[in-house]
Amino acid sequence: MLDRPLSLTDFLTDGSVAALCDAVSRLTGTRISVRDAEARRIFRVSDSPRPDARPWRLAPHDPADDDLTLAIATAIDRDRLIPVGHRLLCPLFVGDHPIGAVIVEREGEESSPGPPEPSPALLDTVRLLVSTISEVCESQNELRARHT
């Protein structure tokens, strides 16, 4: 059992979630990132110097993301896209607990007021991505609980 709240990083294995977000970004031209519970960006490392090293990393905390950290911590609705400055936050949950988020923003959008306005197709894709990630984490958490 953990002595701290759950985070998305407790469920990551091969970095495929971050890689999938990168692939969706390339396909759509819209920046999609996955963040842990403290809003640190999770990215895949393709060439790890050690074979036993995990294939993903956390970017250092950026004080400019404090608004994201607060929005993740206070998220209560798993189906809601939350505007946070120039970004949209899609919270990830295990049970009733937010464990991270998928963030949507356009390249160069930092100077524009308000969140991006992605197409309905992109919003559906992000919602499905968030639902799938949350479902897999929920299943892993249930398995852990059975075996502890």
mmCIF file with all atom_site columns, C-alpha atoms in Angstrom:
data_model
loop_
_atom_site.group_PDB
_atom_site.id
_atom_site.type_symbol
_atom_site.label_atom_id
_atom_site.label_alt_id
_atom_site.label_comp_id
_atom_site.label_asym_id
_atom_site.label_entity_id
_atom_site.label_seq_id
_atom_site.pdbx_PDB_ins_code
_atom_site.Cartn_x
_atom_site.Cartn_y
_atom_site.Cartn_z
_atom_site.occupancy
_atom_site.B_iso_or_equiv
_atom_site.pdbx_formal_charge
_atom_site.auth_seq_id
_atom_site.auth_comp_id
_atom_site.auth_asym_id
_atom_site.auth_atom_id
_atom_site.pdbx_PDB_model_num
ATOM 1   C CA . MET A 1 1   ? 0.000   0.000  0.000   1.00 0.00 ? 1   MET A CA 1
ATOM 2   C CA . LEU A 1 2   ? 1.242   3.497  -0.838  1.00 0.00 ? 2   LEU A CA 1
ATOM 3   C CA . ASP A 1 3   ? 1.811   6.184  1.785   1.00 0.00 ? 3   ASP A CA 1
ATOM 4   C CA . ARG A 1 4   ? 0.823   8.894  -0.690  1.00 0.00 ? 4   ARG A CA 1
ATOM 5   C CA . PRO A 1 5   ? -2.009  9.563  -3.131  1.00 0.00 ? 5   PRO A CA 1
ATOM 6   C CA . LEU A 1 6   ? -1.971  7.585  -6.373  1.00 0.00 ? 6   LEU A CA 1
ATOM 7   C CA . SER A 1 7   ? -0.484  9.149  -9.478  1.00 0.00 ? 7   SER A CA 1
ATOM 8   C CA . LEU A 1 8   ? -0.469  8.096  -13.100 1.00 0.00 ? 8   LEU A CA 1
ATOM 9   C CA . THR A 1 9   ? 3.224   7.242  -12.726 1.00 0.00 ? 9   THR A CA 1
ATOM 10  C CA . ASP A 1 10  ? 2.232   4.360  -10.425 1.00 0.00 ? 10  ASP A CA 1
ATOM 11  C CA . PHE A 1 11  ? 0.710   2.643  -13.468 1.00 0.00 ? 11  PHE A CA 1
ATOM 12  C CA . LEU A 1 12  ? 3.151   3.396  -16.280 1.00 0.00 ? 12  LEU A CA 1
ATOM 13  C CA . THR A 1 13  ? 5.247   0.604  -17.743 1.00 0.00 ? 13  THR A CA 1
ATOM 14  C CA . ASP A 1 14  ? 6.653   1.028  -21.249 1.00 0.00 ? 14  ASP A CA 1
ATOM 15  C CA . GLY A 1 15  ? 5.919   4.677  -21.998 1.00 0.00 ? 15  GLY A CA 1
ATOM 16  C CA . SER A 1 16  ? 3.231   3.820  -24.551 1.00 0.00 ? 16  SER A CA 1
ATOM 17  C CA . VAL A 1 17  ? 0.757   6.363  -23.112 1.00 0.00 ? 17  VAL A CA 1
ATOM 18  C CA . ALA A 1 18  ? 3.197   9.217  -23.714 1.00 0.00 ? 18  ALA A CA 1
ATOM 19  C CA . ALA A 1 19  ? 4.066   7.786  -27.149 1.00 0.00 ? 19  ALA A CA 1
ATOM 20  C CA . LEU A 1 20  ? 0.364   7.613  -28.062 1.00 0.00 ? 20  LEU A CA 1
ATOM 21  C CA . CYS A 1 21  ? -0.139  11.253 -27.053 1.00 0.00 ? 21  CYS A CA 1
ATOM 22  C CA . ASP A 1 22  ? 2.863   12.199 -29.219 1.00 0.00 ? 22  ASP A CA 1
ATOM 23  C CA . ALA A 1 23  ? 1.401   10.256 -32.167 1.00 0.00 ? 23  ALA A CA 1
ATOM 24  C CA . VAL A 1 24  ? -1.989  11.984 -31.802 1.00 0.00 ? 24  VAL A CA 1
ATOM 25  C CA . SER A 1 25  ? -0.140  15.323 -31.657 1.00 0.00 ? 25  SER A CA 1
ATOM 26  C CA . ARG A 1 26  ? 1.667   14.597 -34.917 1.00 0.00 ? 26  ARG A CA 1
ATOM 27  C CA . LEU A 1 27  ? -1.550  13.472 -36.606 1.00 0.00 ? 27  LEU A CA 1
ATOM 28  C CA . THR A 1 28  ? -3.600  16.483 -35.559 1.00 0.00 ? 28  THR A CA 1
ATOM 29  C CA . GLY A 1 29  ? -1.116  19.332 -35.268 1.00 0.00 ? 29  GLY A CA 1
ATOM 30  C CA . THR A 1 30  ? -2.424  19.935 -31.751 1.00 0.00 ? 30  THR A CA 1
ATOM 31  C CA . ARG A 1 31  ? -0.107  19.429 -28.802 1.00 0.00 ? 31  ARG A CA 1
ATOM 32  C CA . ILE A 1 32  ? -1.391  16.602 -26.597 1.00 0.00 ? 32  ILE A CA 1
ATOM 33  C CA . SER A 1 33  ? 0.559   15.707 -23.474 1.00 0.00 ? 33  SER A CA 1
ATOM 34  C CA . VAL A 1 34  ? 0.042   13.428 -20.521 1.00 0.00 ? 34  VAL A CA 1
ATOM 35  C CA . ARG A 1 35  ? 0.767   14.712 -17.013 1.00 0.00 ? 35  ARG A CA 1
ATOM 36  C CA . ASP A 1 36  ? 1.098   13.108 -13.602 1.00 0.00 ? 36  ASP A CA 1
ATOM 37  C CA . ALA A 1 37  ? -0.899  14.234 -10.551 1.00 0.00 ? 37  ALA A CA 1
ATOM 38  C CA . GLU A 1 38  ? 1.533   17.131 -10.037 1.00 0.00 ? 38  GLU A CA 1
ATOM 39  C CA . ALA A 1 39  ? 1.143   18.254 -13.687 1.00 0.00 ? 39  ALA A CA 1
ATOM 40  C CA . ARG A 1 40  ? 4.659   17.166 -14.658 1.00 0.00 ? 40  ARG A CA 1
ATOM 41  C CA . ARG A 1 41  ? 4.810   16.161 -18.328 1.00 0.00 ? 41  ARG A CA 1
ATOM 42  C CA . ILE A 1 42  ? 5.508   12.479 -18.933 1.00 0.00 ? 42  ILE A CA 1
ATOM 43  C CA . PHE A 1 43  ? 7.553   11.713 -22.014 1.00 0.00 ? 43  PHE A CA 1
ATOM 44  C CA . ARG A 1 44  ? 8.916   8.576  -23.612 1.00 0.00 ? 44  ARG A CA 1
ATOM 45  C CA . VAL A 1 45  ? 12.641  7.970  -23.796 1.00 0.00 ? 45  VAL A CA 1
ATOM 46  C CA . SER A 1 46  ? 13.456  5.962  -26.898 1.00 0.00 ? 46  SER A CA 1
ATOM 47  C CA . ASP A 1 47  ? 17.198  5.457  -26.359 1.00 0.00 ? 47  ASP A CA 1
ATOM 48  C CA . SER A 1 48  ? 17.805  4.655  -22.727 1.00 0.00 ? 48  SER A CA 1
ATOM 49  C CA . PRO A 1 49  ? 21.491  4.111  -21.886 1.00 0.00 ? 49  PRO A CA 1
ATOM 50  C CA . ARG A 1 50  ? 20.604  1.298  -19.471 1.00 0.00 ? 50  ARG A CA 1
ATOM 51  C CA . PRO A 1 51  ? 18.486  -1.673 -20.487 1.00 0.00 ? 51  PRO A CA 1
ATOM 52  C CA . ASP A 1 52  ? 16.902  -1.808 -17.007 1.00 0.00 ? 52  ASP A CA 1
ATOM 53  C CA . ALA A 1 53  ? 15.928  1.896  -17.030 1.00 0.00 ? 53  ALA A CA 1
ATOM 54  C CA . ARG A 1 54  ? 12.265  2.780  -17.376 1.00 0.00 ? 54  ARG A CA 1
ATOM 55  C CA . PRO A 1 55  ? 11.437  3.978  -20.905 1.00 0.00 ? 55  PRO A CA 1
ATOM 56  C CA . TRP A 1 56  ? 9.674   7.153  -19.749 1.00 0.00 ? 56  TRP A CA 1
ATOM 57  C CA . ARG A 1 57  ? 10.626  10.221 -17.744 1.00 0.00 ? 57  ARG A CA 1
ATOM 58  C CA . LEU A 1 58  ? 9.003   13.095 -15.883 1.00 0.00 ? 58  LEU A CA 1
ATOM 59  C CA . ALA A 1 59  ? 9.835   16.634 -16.895 1.00 0.00 ? 59  ALA A CA 1
ATOM 60  C CA . PRO A 1 60  ? 10.794  18.818 -13.933 1.00 0.00 ? 60  PRO A CA 1
ATOM 61  C CA . HIS A 1 61  ? 7.966   20.733 -12.309 1.00 0.00 ? 61  HIS A CA 1
ATOM 62  C CA . ASP A 1 62  ? 7.340   24.035 -14.072 1.00 0.00 ? 62  ASP A CA 1
ATOM 63  C CA . PRO A 1 63  ? 5.856   26.785 -11.860 1.00 0.00 ? 63  PRO A CA 1
ATOM 64  C CA . ALA A 1 64  ? 3.921   27.932 -14.945 1.00 0.00 ? 64  ALA A CA 1
ATOM 65  C CA . ASP A 1 65  ? 1.937   24.687 -14.563 1.00 0.00 ? 65  ASP A CA 1
ATOM 66  C CA . ASP A 1 66  ? 0.754   25.393 -11.012 1.00 0.00 ? 66  ASP A CA 1
ATOM 67  C CA . ASP A 1 67  ? -2.716  26.141 -12.408 1.00 0.00 ? 67  ASP A CA 1
ATOM 68  C CA . LEU A 1 68  ? -2.765  22.655 -13.963 1.00 0.00 ? 68  LEU A CA 1
ATOM 69  C CA . THR A 1 69  ? -1.641  21.070 -10.691 1.00 0.00 ? 69  THR A CA 1
ATOM 70  C CA . LEU A 1 70  ? -4.523  22.750 -8.848  1.00 0.00 ? 70  LEU A CA 1
ATOM 71  C CA . ALA A 1 71  ? -7.034  21.802 -11.561 1.00 0.00 ? 71  ALA A CA 1
ATOM 72  C CA . ILE A 1 72  ? -5.954  18.140 -11.441 1.00 0.00 ? 72  ILE A CA 1
ATOM 73  C CA . ALA A 1 73  ? -6.090  18.031 -7.633  1.00 0.00 ? 73  ALA A CA 1
ATOM 74  C CA . THR A 1 74  ? -9.586  19.532 -7.515  1.00 0.00 ? 74  THR A CA 1
ATOM 75  C CA . ALA A 1 75  ? -11.106 17.723 -10.521 1.00 0.00 ? 75  ALA A CA 1
ATOM 76  C CA . ILE A 1 76  ? -14.342 15.934 -9.651  1.00 0.00 ? 76  ILE A CA 1
ATOM 77  C CA . ASP A 1 77  ? -15.941 15.245 -13.030 1.00 0.00 ? 77  ASP A CA 1
ATOM 78  C CA . ARG A 1 78  ? -14.237 12.618 -15.153 1.00 0.00 ? 78  ARG A CA 1
ATOM 79  C CA . ASP A 1 79  ? -16.187 13.542 -18.287 1.00 0.00 ? 79  ASP A CA 1
ATOM 80  C CA . ARG A 1 80  ? -15.509 17.258 -18.280 1.00 0.00 ? 80  ARG A CA 1
ATOM 81  C CA . LEU A 1 81  ? -12.870 19.129 -20.265 1.00 0.00 ? 81  LEU A CA 1
ATOM 82  C CA . ILE A 1 82  ? -11.594 21.847 -17.962 1.00 0.00 ? 82  ILE A CA 1
ATOM 83  C CA . PRO A 1 83  ? -10.306 25.097 -19.492 1.00 0.00 ? 83  PRO A CA 1
ATOM 84  C CA . VAL A 1 84  ? -7.108  26.153 -17.703 1.00 0.00 ? 84  VAL A CA 1
ATOM 85  C CA . GLY A 1 85  ? -5.653  29.308 -19.209 1.00 0.00 ? 85  GLY A CA 1
ATOM 86  C CA . HIS A 1 86  ? -4.714  28.519 -22.813 1.00 0.00 ? 86  HIS A CA 1
ATOM 87  C CA . ARG A 1 87  ? -5.131  24.745 -22.339 1.00 0.00 ? 87  ARG A CA 1
ATOM 88  C CA . LEU A 1 88  ? -7.830  22.118 -21.909 1.00 0.00 ? 88  LEU A CA 1
ATOM 89  C CA . LEU A 1 89  ? -7.357  19.606 -19.099 1.00 0.00 ? 89  LEU A CA 1
ATOM 90  C CA . CYS A 1 90  ? -8.944  16.163 -19.290 1.00 0.00 ? 90  CYS A CA 1
ATOM 91  C CA . PRO A 1 91  ? -8.552  14.531 -15.853 1.00 0.00 ? 91  PRO A CA 1
ATOM 92  C CA . LEU A 1 92  ? -7.585  10.882 -15.381 1.00 0.00 ? 92  LEU A CA 1
ATOM 93  C CA . PHE A 1 93  ? -9.167  9.043  -12.455 1.00 0.00 ? 93  PHE A CA 1
ATOM 94  C CA . VAL A 1 94  ? -8.798  5.885  -10.425 1.00 0.00 ? 94  VAL A CA 1
ATOM 95  C CA . GLY A 1 95  ? -12.025 5.619  -8.485  1.00 0.00 ? 95  GLY A CA 1
ATOM 96  C CA . ASP A 1 96  ? -12.854 9.132  -7.333  1.00 0.00 ? 96  ASP A CA 1
ATOM 97  C CA . HIS A 1 97  ? -9.210  10.213 -7.206  1.00 0.00 ? 97  HIS A CA 1
ATOM 98  C CA . PRO A 1 98  ? -7.570  12.261 -9.970  1.00 0.00 ? 98  PRO A CA 1
ATOM 99  C CA . ILE A 1 99  ? -4.200  10.696 -10.881 1.00 0.00 ? 99  ILE A CA 1
ATOM 100 C CA . GLY A 1 100 ? -3.144  12.965 -13.731 1.00 0.00 ? 100 GLY A CA 1
ATOM 101 C CA . ALA A 1 101 ? -4.470  14.475 -16.935 1.00 0.00 ? 101 ALA A CA 1
ATOM 102 C CA . VAL A 1 102 ? -4.259  14.676 -20.676 1.00 0.00 ? 102 VAL A CA 1
ATOM 103 C CA . ILE A 1 103 ? -3.622  18.262 -21.751 1.00 0.00 ? 103 ILE A CA 1
ATOM 104 C CA . VAL A 1 104 ? -4.674  19.754 -25.098 1.00 0.00 ? 104 VAL A CA 1
ATOM 105 C CA . GLU A 1 105 ? -3.005  22.889 -26.485 1.00 0.00 ? 105 GLU A CA 1
ATOM 106 C CA . ARG A 1 106 ? -1.984  24.192 -29.892 1.00 0.00 ? 106 ARG A CA 1
ATOM 107 C CA . GLU A 1 107 ? 1.625   24.984 -30.763 1.00 0.00 ? 107 GLU A CA 1
ATOM 108 C CA . GLY A 1 108 ? 2.282   28.659 -30.089 1.00 0.00 ? 108 GLY A CA 1
ATOM 109 C CA . GLU A 1 109 ? -1.008  28.980 -28.218 1.00 0.00 ? 109 GLU A CA 1
ATOM 110 C CA . GLU A 1 110 ? 0.648   30.292 -25.027 1.00 0.00 ? 110 GLU A CA 1
ATOM 111 C CA . SER A 1 111 ? 0.127   33.929 -26.005 1.00 0.00 ? 111 SER A CA 1
ATOM 112 C CA . SER A 1 112 ? -3.549  33.508 -26.986 1.00 0.00 ? 112 SER A CA 1
ATOM 113 C CA . PRO A 1 113 ? -6.244  34.136 -24.421 1.00 0.00 ? 113 PRO A CA 1
ATOM 114 C CA . GLY A 1 114 ? -8.536  31.269 -23.552 1.00 0.00 ? 114 GLY A CA 1
ATOM 115 C CA . PRO A 1 115 ? -8.283  27.540 -24.214 1.00 0.00 ? 115 PRO A CA 1
ATOM 116 C CA . PRO A 1 116 ? -7.903  26.015 -27.681 1.00 0.00 ? 116 PRO A CA 1
ATOM 117 C CA . GLU A 1 117 ? -11.013 25.076 -29.637 1.00 0.00 ? 117 GLU A CA 1
ATOM 118 C CA . PRO A 1 118 ? -10.244 21.600 -30.997 1.00 0.00 ? 118 PRO A CA 1
ATOM 119 C CA . SER A 1 119 ? -12.462 19.948 -33.583 1.00 0.00 ? 119 SER A CA 1
ATOM 120 C CA . PRO A 1 120 ? -15.254 17.637 -32.395 1.00 0.00 ? 120 PRO A CA 1
ATOM 121 C CA . ALA A 1 121 ? -13.301 14.677 -33.819 1.00 0.00 ? 121 ALA A CA 1
ATOM 122 C CA . LEU A 1 122 ? -10.216 15.595 -31.789 1.00 0.00 ? 122 LEU A CA 1
ATOM 123 C CA . LEU A 1 123 ? -12.313 16.060 -28.637 1.00 0.00 ? 123 LEU A CA 1
ATOM 124 C CA . ASP A 1 124 ? -13.855 12.605 -29.156 1.00 0.00 ? 124 ASP A CA 1
ATOM 125 C CA . THR A 1 125 ? -10.371 11.134 -29.646 1.00 0.00 ? 125 THR A CA 1
ATOM 126 C CA . VAL A 1 126 ? -9.070  12.761 -26.454 1.00 0.00 ? 126 VAL A CA 1
ATOM 127 C CA . ARG A 1 127 ? -12.098 11.616 -24.461 1.00 0.00 ? 127 ARG A CA 1
ATOM 128 C CA . LEU A 1 128 ? -11.583 8.036  -25.673 1.00 0.00 ? 128 LEU A CA 1
ATOM 129 C CA . LEU A 1 129 ? -7.874  8.255  -24.848 1.00 0.00 ? 129 LEU A CA 1
ATOM 130 C CA . VAL A 1 130 ? -8.638  9.528  -21.340 1.00 0.00 ? 130 VAL A CA 1
ATOM 131 C CA . SER A 1 131 ? -11.316 6.884  -20.803 1.00 0.00 ? 131 SER A CA 1
ATOM 132 C CA . THR A 1 132 ? -8.975  4.098  -21.918 1.00 0.00 ? 132 THR A CA 1
ATOM 133 C CA . ILE A 1 133 ? -6.074  5.266  -19.747 1.00 0.00 ? 133 ILE A CA 1
ATOM 134 C CA . SER A 1 134 ? -8.347  5.619  -16.697 1.00 0.00 ? 134 SER A CA 1
ATOM 135 C CA . GLU A 1 135 ? -9.922  2.208  -17.303 1.00 0.00 ? 135 GLU A CA 1
ATOM 136 C CA . VAL A 1 136 ? -6.547  0.448  -17.547 1.00 0.00 ? 136 VAL A CA 1
ATOM 137 C CA . CYS A 1 137 ? -5.276  2.192  -14.396 1.00 0.00 ? 137 CYS A CA 1
ATOM 138 C CA . GLU A 1 138 ? -8.496  1.319  -12.550 1.00 0.00 ? 138 GLU A CA 1
ATOM 139 C CA . SER A 1 139 ? -8.101  -2.353 -13.543 1.00 0.00 ? 139 SER A CA 1
ATOM 140 C CA . GLN A 1 140 ? -4.467  -2.409 -12.428 1.00 0.00 ? 140 GLN A CA 1
ATOM 141 C CA . ASN A 1 141 ? -5.417  -0.833 -9.127  1.00 0.00 ? 141 ASN A CA 1
ATOM 142 C CA . GLU A 1 142 ? -8.114  -3.450 -8.535  1.00 0.00 ? 142 GLU A CA 1
ATOM 143 C CA . LEU A 1 143 ? -5.634  -6.253 -9.285  1.00 0.00 ? 143 LEU A CA 1
ATOM 144 C CA . ARG A 1 144 ? -3.122  -4.757 -6.868  1.00 0.00 ? 144 ARG A CA 1
ATOM 145 C CA . ALA A 1 145 ? -5.770  -4.556 -4.159  1.00 0.00 ? 145 ALA A CA 1
ATOM 146 C CA . ARG A 1 146 ? -6.633  -8.243 -4.614  1.00 0.00 ? 146 ARG A CA 1
ATOM 147 C CA . HIS A 1 147 ? -3.009  -9.314 -4.285  1.00 0.00 ? 147 HIS A CA 1
ATOM 148 C CA . THR A 1 148 ? -2.009  -7.259 -1.241  1.00 0.00 ? 148 THR A CA 1
#
